[in-house]
mmCIF file of C-alpha atoms in Angstrom:
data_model
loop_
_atom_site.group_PDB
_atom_site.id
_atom_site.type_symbol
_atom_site.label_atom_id
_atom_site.label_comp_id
_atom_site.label_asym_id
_atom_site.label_seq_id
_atom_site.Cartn_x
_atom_site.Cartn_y
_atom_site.Cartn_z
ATOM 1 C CA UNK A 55 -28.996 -5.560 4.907
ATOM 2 C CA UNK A 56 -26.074 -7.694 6.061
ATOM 3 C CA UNK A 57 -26.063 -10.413 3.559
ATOM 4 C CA UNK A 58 -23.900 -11.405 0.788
ATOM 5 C CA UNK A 59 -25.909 -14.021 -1.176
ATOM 6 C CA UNK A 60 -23.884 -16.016 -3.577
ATOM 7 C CA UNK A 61 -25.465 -17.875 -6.521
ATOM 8 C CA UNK A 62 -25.701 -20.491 -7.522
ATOM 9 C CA UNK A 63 -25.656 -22.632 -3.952
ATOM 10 C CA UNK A 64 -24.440 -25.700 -5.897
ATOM 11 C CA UNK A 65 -22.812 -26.546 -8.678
ATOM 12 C CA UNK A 66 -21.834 -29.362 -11.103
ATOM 13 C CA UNK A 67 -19.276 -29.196 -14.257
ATOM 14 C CA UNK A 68 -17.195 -31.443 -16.211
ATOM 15 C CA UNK A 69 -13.952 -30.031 -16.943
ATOM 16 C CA UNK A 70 -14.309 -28.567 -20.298
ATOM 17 C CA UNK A 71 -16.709 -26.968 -18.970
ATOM 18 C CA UNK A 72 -17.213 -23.041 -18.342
ATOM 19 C CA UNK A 73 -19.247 -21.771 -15.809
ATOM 20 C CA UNK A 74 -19.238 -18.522 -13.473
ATOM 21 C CA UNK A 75 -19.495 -17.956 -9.741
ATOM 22 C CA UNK A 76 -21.901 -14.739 -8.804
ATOM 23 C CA UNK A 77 -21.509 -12.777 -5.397
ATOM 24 C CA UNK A 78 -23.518 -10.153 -4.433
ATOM 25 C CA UNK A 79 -23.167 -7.497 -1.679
ATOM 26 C CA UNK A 80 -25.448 -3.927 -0.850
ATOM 27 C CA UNK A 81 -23.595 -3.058 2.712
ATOM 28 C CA UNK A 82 -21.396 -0.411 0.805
ATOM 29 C CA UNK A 83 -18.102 -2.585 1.110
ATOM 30 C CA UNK A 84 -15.149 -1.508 -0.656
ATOM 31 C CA UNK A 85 -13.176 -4.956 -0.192
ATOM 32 C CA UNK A 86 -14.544 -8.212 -1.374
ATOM 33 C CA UNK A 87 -13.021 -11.575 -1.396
ATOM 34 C CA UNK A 88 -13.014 -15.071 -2.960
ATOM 35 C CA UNK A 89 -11.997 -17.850 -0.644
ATOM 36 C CA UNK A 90 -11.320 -21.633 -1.744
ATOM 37 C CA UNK A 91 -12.525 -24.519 1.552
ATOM 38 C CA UNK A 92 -11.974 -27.985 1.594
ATOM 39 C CA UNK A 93 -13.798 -30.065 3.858
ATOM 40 C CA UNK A 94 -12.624 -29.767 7.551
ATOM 41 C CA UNK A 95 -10.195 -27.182 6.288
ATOM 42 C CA UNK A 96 -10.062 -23.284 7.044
ATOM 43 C CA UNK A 97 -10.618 -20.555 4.013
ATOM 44 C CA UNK A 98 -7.873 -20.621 1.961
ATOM 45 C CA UNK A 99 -7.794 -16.826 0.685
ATOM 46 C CA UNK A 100 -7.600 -16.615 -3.588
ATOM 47 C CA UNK A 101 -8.634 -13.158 -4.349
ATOM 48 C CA UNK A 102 -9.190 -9.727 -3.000
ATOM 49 C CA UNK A 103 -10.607 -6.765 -4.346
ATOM 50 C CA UNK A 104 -10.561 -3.162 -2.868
ATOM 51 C CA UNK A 105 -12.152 -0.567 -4.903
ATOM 52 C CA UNK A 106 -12.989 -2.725 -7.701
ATOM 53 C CA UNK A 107 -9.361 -3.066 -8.405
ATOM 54 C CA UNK A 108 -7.373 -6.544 -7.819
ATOM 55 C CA UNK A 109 -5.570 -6.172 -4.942
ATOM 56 C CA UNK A 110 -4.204 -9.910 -3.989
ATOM 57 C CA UNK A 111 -3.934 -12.730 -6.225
ATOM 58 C CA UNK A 112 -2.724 -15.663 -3.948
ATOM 59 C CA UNK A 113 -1.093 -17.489 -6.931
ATOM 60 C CA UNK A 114 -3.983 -18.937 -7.965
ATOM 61 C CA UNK A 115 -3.981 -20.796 -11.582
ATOM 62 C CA UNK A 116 -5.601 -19.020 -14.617
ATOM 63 C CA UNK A 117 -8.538 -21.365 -15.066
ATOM 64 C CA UNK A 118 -9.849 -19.188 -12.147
ATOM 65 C CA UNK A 119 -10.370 -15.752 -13.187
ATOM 66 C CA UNK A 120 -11.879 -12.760 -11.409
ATOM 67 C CA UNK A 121 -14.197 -9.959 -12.083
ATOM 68 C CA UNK A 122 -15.645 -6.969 -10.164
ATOM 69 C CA UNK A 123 -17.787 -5.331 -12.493
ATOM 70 C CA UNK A 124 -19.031 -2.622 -9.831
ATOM 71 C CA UNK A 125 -18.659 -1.929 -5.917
ATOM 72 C CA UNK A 126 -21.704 -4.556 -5.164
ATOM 73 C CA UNK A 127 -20.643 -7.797 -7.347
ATOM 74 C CA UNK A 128 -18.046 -10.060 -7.592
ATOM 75 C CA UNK A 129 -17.650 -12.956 -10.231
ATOM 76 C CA UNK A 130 -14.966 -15.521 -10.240
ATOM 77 C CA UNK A 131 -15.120 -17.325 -13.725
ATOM 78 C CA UNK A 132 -14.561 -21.226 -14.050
ATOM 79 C CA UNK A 133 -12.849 -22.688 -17.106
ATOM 80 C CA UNK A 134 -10.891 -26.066 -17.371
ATOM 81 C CA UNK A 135 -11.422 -27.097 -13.800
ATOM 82 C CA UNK A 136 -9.599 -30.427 -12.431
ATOM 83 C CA UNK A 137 -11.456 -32.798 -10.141
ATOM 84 C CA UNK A 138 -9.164 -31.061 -7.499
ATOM 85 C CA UNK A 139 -10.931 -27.928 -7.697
ATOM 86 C CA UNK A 140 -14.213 -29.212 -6.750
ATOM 87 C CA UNK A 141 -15.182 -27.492 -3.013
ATOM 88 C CA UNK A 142 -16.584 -24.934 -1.243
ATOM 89 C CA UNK A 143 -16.317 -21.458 -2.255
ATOM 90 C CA UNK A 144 -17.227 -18.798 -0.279
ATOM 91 C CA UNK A 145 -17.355 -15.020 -0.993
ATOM 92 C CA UNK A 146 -16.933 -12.393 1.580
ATOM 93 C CA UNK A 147 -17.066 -8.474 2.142
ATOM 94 C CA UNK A 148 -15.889 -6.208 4.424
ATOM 95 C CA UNK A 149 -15.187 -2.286 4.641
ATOM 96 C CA UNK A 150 -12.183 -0.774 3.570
ATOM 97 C CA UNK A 151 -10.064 0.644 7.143
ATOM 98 C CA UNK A 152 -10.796 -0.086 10.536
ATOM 99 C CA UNK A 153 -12.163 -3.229 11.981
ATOM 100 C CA UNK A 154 -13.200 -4.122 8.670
ATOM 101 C CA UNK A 155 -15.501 -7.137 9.974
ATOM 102 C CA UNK A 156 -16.188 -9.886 6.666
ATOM 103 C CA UNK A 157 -19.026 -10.703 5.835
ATOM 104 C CA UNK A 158 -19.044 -13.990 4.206
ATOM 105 C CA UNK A 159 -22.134 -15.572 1.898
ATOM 106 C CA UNK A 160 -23.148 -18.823 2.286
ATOM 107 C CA UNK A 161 -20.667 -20.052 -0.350
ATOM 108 C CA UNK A 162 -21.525 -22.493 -3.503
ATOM 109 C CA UNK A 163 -20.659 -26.434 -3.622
ATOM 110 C CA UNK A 164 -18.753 -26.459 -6.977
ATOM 111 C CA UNK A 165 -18.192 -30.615 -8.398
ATOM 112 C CA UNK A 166 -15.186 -30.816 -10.841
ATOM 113 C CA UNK A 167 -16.252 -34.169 -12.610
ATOM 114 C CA UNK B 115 4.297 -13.794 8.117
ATOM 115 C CA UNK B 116 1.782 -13.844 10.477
ATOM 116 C CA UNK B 117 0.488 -17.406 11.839
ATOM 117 C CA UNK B 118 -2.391 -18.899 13.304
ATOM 118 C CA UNK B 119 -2.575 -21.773 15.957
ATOM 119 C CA UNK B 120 -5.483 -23.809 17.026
ATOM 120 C CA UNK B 121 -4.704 -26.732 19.045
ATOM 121 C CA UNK B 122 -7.458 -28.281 19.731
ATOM 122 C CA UNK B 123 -9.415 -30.268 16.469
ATOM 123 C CA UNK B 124 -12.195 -31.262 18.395
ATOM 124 C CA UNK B 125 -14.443 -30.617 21.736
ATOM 125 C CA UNK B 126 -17.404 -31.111 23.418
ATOM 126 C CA UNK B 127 -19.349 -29.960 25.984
ATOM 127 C CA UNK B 128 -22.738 -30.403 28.088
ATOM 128 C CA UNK B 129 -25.224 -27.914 27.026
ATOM 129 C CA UNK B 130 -25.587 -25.079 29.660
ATOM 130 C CA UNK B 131 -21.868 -25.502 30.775
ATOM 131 C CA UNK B 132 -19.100 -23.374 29.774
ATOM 132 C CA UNK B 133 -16.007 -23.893 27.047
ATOM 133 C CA UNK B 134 -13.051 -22.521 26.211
ATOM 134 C CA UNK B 135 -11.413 -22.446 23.331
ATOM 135 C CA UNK B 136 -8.047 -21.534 22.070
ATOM 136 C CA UNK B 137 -6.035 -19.821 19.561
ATOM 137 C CA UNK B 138 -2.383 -18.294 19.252
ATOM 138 C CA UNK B 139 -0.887 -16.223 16.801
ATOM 139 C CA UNK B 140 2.338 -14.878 15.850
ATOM 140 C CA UNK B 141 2.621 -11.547 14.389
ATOM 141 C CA UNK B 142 5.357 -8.733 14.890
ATOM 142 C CA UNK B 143 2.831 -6.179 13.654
ATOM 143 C CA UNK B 144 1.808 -4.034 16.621
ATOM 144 C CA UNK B 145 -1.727 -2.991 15.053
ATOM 145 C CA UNK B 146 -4.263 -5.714 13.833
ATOM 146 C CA UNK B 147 -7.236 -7.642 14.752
ATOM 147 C CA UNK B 148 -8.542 -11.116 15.508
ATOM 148 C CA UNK B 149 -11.988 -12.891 14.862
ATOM 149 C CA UNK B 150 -13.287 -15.829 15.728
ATOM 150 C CA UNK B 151 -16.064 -16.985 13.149
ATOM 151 C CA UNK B 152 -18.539 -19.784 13.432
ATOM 152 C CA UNK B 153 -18.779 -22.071 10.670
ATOM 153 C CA UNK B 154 -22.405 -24.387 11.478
ATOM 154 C CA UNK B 155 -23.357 -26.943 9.122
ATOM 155 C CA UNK B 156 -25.132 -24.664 7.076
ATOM 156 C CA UNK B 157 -21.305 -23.849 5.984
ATOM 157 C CA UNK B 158 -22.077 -19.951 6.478
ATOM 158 C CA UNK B 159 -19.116 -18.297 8.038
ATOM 159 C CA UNK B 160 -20.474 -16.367 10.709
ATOM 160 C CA UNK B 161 -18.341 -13.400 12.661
ATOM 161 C CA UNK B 162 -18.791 -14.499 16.536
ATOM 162 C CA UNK B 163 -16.818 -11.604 18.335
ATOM 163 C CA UNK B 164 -13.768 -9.041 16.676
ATOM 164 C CA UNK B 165 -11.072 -8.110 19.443
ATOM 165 C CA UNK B 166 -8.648 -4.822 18.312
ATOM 166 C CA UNK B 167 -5.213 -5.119 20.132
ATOM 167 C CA UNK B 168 -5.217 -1.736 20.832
ATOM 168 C CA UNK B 169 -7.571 -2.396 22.910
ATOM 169 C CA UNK B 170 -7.317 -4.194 26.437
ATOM 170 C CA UNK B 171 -10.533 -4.646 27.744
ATOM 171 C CA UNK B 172 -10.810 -8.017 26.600
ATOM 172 C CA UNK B 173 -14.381 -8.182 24.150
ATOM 173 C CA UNK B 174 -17.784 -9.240 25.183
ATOM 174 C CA UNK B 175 -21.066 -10.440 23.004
ATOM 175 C CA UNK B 176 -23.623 -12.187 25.027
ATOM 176 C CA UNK B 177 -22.654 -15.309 26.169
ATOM 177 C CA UNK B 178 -19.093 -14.992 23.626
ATOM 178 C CA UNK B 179 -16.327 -13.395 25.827
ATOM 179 C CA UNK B 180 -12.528 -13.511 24.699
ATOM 180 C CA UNK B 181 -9.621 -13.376 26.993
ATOM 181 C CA UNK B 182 -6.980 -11.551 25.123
ATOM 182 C CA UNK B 183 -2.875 -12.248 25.893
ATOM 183 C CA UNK B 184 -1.076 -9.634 23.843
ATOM 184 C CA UNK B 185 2.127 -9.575 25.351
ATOM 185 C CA UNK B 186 1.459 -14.016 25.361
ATOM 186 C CA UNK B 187 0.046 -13.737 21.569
ATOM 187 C CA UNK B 188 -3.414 -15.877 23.069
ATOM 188 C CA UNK B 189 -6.793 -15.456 22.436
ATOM 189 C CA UNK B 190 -9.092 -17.446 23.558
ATOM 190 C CA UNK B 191 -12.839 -17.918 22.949
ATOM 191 C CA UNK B 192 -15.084 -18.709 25.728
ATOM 192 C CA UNK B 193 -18.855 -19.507 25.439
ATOM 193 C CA UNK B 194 -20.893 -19.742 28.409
ATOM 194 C CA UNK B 195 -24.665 -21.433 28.940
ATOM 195 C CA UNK B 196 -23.615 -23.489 25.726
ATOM 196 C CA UNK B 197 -27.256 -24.241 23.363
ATOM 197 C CA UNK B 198 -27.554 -26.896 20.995
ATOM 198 C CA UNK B 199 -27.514 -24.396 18.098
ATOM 199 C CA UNK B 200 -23.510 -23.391 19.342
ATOM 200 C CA UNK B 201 -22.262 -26.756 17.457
ATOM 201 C CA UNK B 202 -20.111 -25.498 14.614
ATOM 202 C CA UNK B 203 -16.590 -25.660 13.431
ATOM 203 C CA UNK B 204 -15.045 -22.694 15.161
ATOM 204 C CA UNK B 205 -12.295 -20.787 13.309
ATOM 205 C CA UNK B 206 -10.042 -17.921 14.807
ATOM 206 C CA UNK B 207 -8.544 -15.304 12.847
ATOM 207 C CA UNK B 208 -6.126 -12.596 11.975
ATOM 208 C CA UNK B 209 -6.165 -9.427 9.950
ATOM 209 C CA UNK B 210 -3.677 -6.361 9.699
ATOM 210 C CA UNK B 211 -5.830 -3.684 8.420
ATOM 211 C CA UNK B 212 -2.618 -1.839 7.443
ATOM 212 C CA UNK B 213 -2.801 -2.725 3.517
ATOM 213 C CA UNK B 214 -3.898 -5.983 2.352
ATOM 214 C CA UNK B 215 -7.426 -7.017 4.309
ATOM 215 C CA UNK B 216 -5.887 -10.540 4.178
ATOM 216 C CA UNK B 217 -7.939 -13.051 6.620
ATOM 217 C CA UNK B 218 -5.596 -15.844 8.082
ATOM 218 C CA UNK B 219 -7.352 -18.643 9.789
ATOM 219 C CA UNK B 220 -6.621 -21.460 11.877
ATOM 220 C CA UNK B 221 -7.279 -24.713 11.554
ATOM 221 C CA UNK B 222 -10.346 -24.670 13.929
ATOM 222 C CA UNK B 223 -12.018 -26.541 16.572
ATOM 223 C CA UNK B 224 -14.854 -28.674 15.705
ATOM 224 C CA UNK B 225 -17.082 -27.920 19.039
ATOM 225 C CA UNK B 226 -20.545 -30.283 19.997
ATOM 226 C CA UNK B 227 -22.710 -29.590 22.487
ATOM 227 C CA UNK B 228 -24.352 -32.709 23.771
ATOM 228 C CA UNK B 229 -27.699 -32.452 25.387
#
């Protein structure tokens, strides 16, 4: 199994809103990763986890906030969005030490309106 | 801080011909690696070919071959027999495995095959 399914694929909220961000992984990764696109833009790296423990927060603001509950999921919780948050999120994995190849899910379509 | 460089936005190319595309970096670690993912409309980020730099036998997958510069800081992606199914958004990417598991990306080419 070499997926990392991420749920849900879309998603719609108005900015009082609170909502959560699911990513799920069974290849036995130790490092998993929330990443923030814009259209015709590369990943822009928020978070990263390595042994459920919070290992890089790229300055992101608090109305993101996120969880690893276990070595298989990864949650990244929504509250007060701005329209400037709406995009593509994507969620990746990879092992901890050596080449450490990410697997990425097929991200979810968040809409700040 | 390490740095990624993809000149070229956009290309295209005839299907069953051959493309290149390119990437720099700067870095002054000596250990790391670099990636070049494909990113199809389907907006799944999918790993096209890892290169180590300790390595210099430059790396092969199928029709995917890279042709690794260390000592010029250039890797380049090259696709041969292009297929329909190769048009993506085409990112390259750096990672020092020495800590962090950070991902940097370029900017990346948007590639079409015509038929």
């Amino acid at each position: 199994d070499t997926e990392v399914t991420q749920t849900p694929k879309h998603l719609v909220m108005g900015m009082t809103n609170k909502k959560s961000l699911k990513c799920e992984q069974h290849m036995g990764h130790r490092a998993m990763y929330w990443y923030k696109q814009k259209a015709k833009k590369p990943p822009e790296l928020m978070f990263v986890y390595s042994y459920e423990k919070l290992s890089i927060n790229e300055s992101v603001p608090s109305r993101f906030s996120p969880e690893c509950p276990n070595s298989s999921l990864l949650n990244l919780h929504l509250h007060a969005l701005q329209p400037e948050d709406s995009a593509l999120y994507l969620c990746a994995s990879s092992q901890v030490g050596g080449a450490a190849d990410a697997f990425f899910g097929q991200g979810t379509r968040l809409t700040v309106v | 801080a390490q740095t990624v460089t993809q000149s070229q936005p956009e290309m295209s190319v005839q299907e069953a011909e051959t493309v290149t595309l390119s990437c720099t970096y700067d870095t002054s670690e000596s250990n790391y690696y670099l990636f070049w993912y494909k990113q199809p409309p389907s907006r799944q980020m999918i790993l096209v070919i890892r290169q180590e730099a300790y390595k210099q036998q430059n790396a092969t997958e199928n029709r995917f071959s890279v042709n690794f510069q260390k000592a010029a800081k250039s890797f380049s992606l090259k696709i041969s027999d292009s297929q329909l199914g190769d048009t993506a958004m085409y990112f390259c990417a750096f990672m020092n495995p020495s800590g962090t598991y950070k991902y940097i990306f370029g900017t990346g080419t948007r590639l079409k095959v015509l038929a």
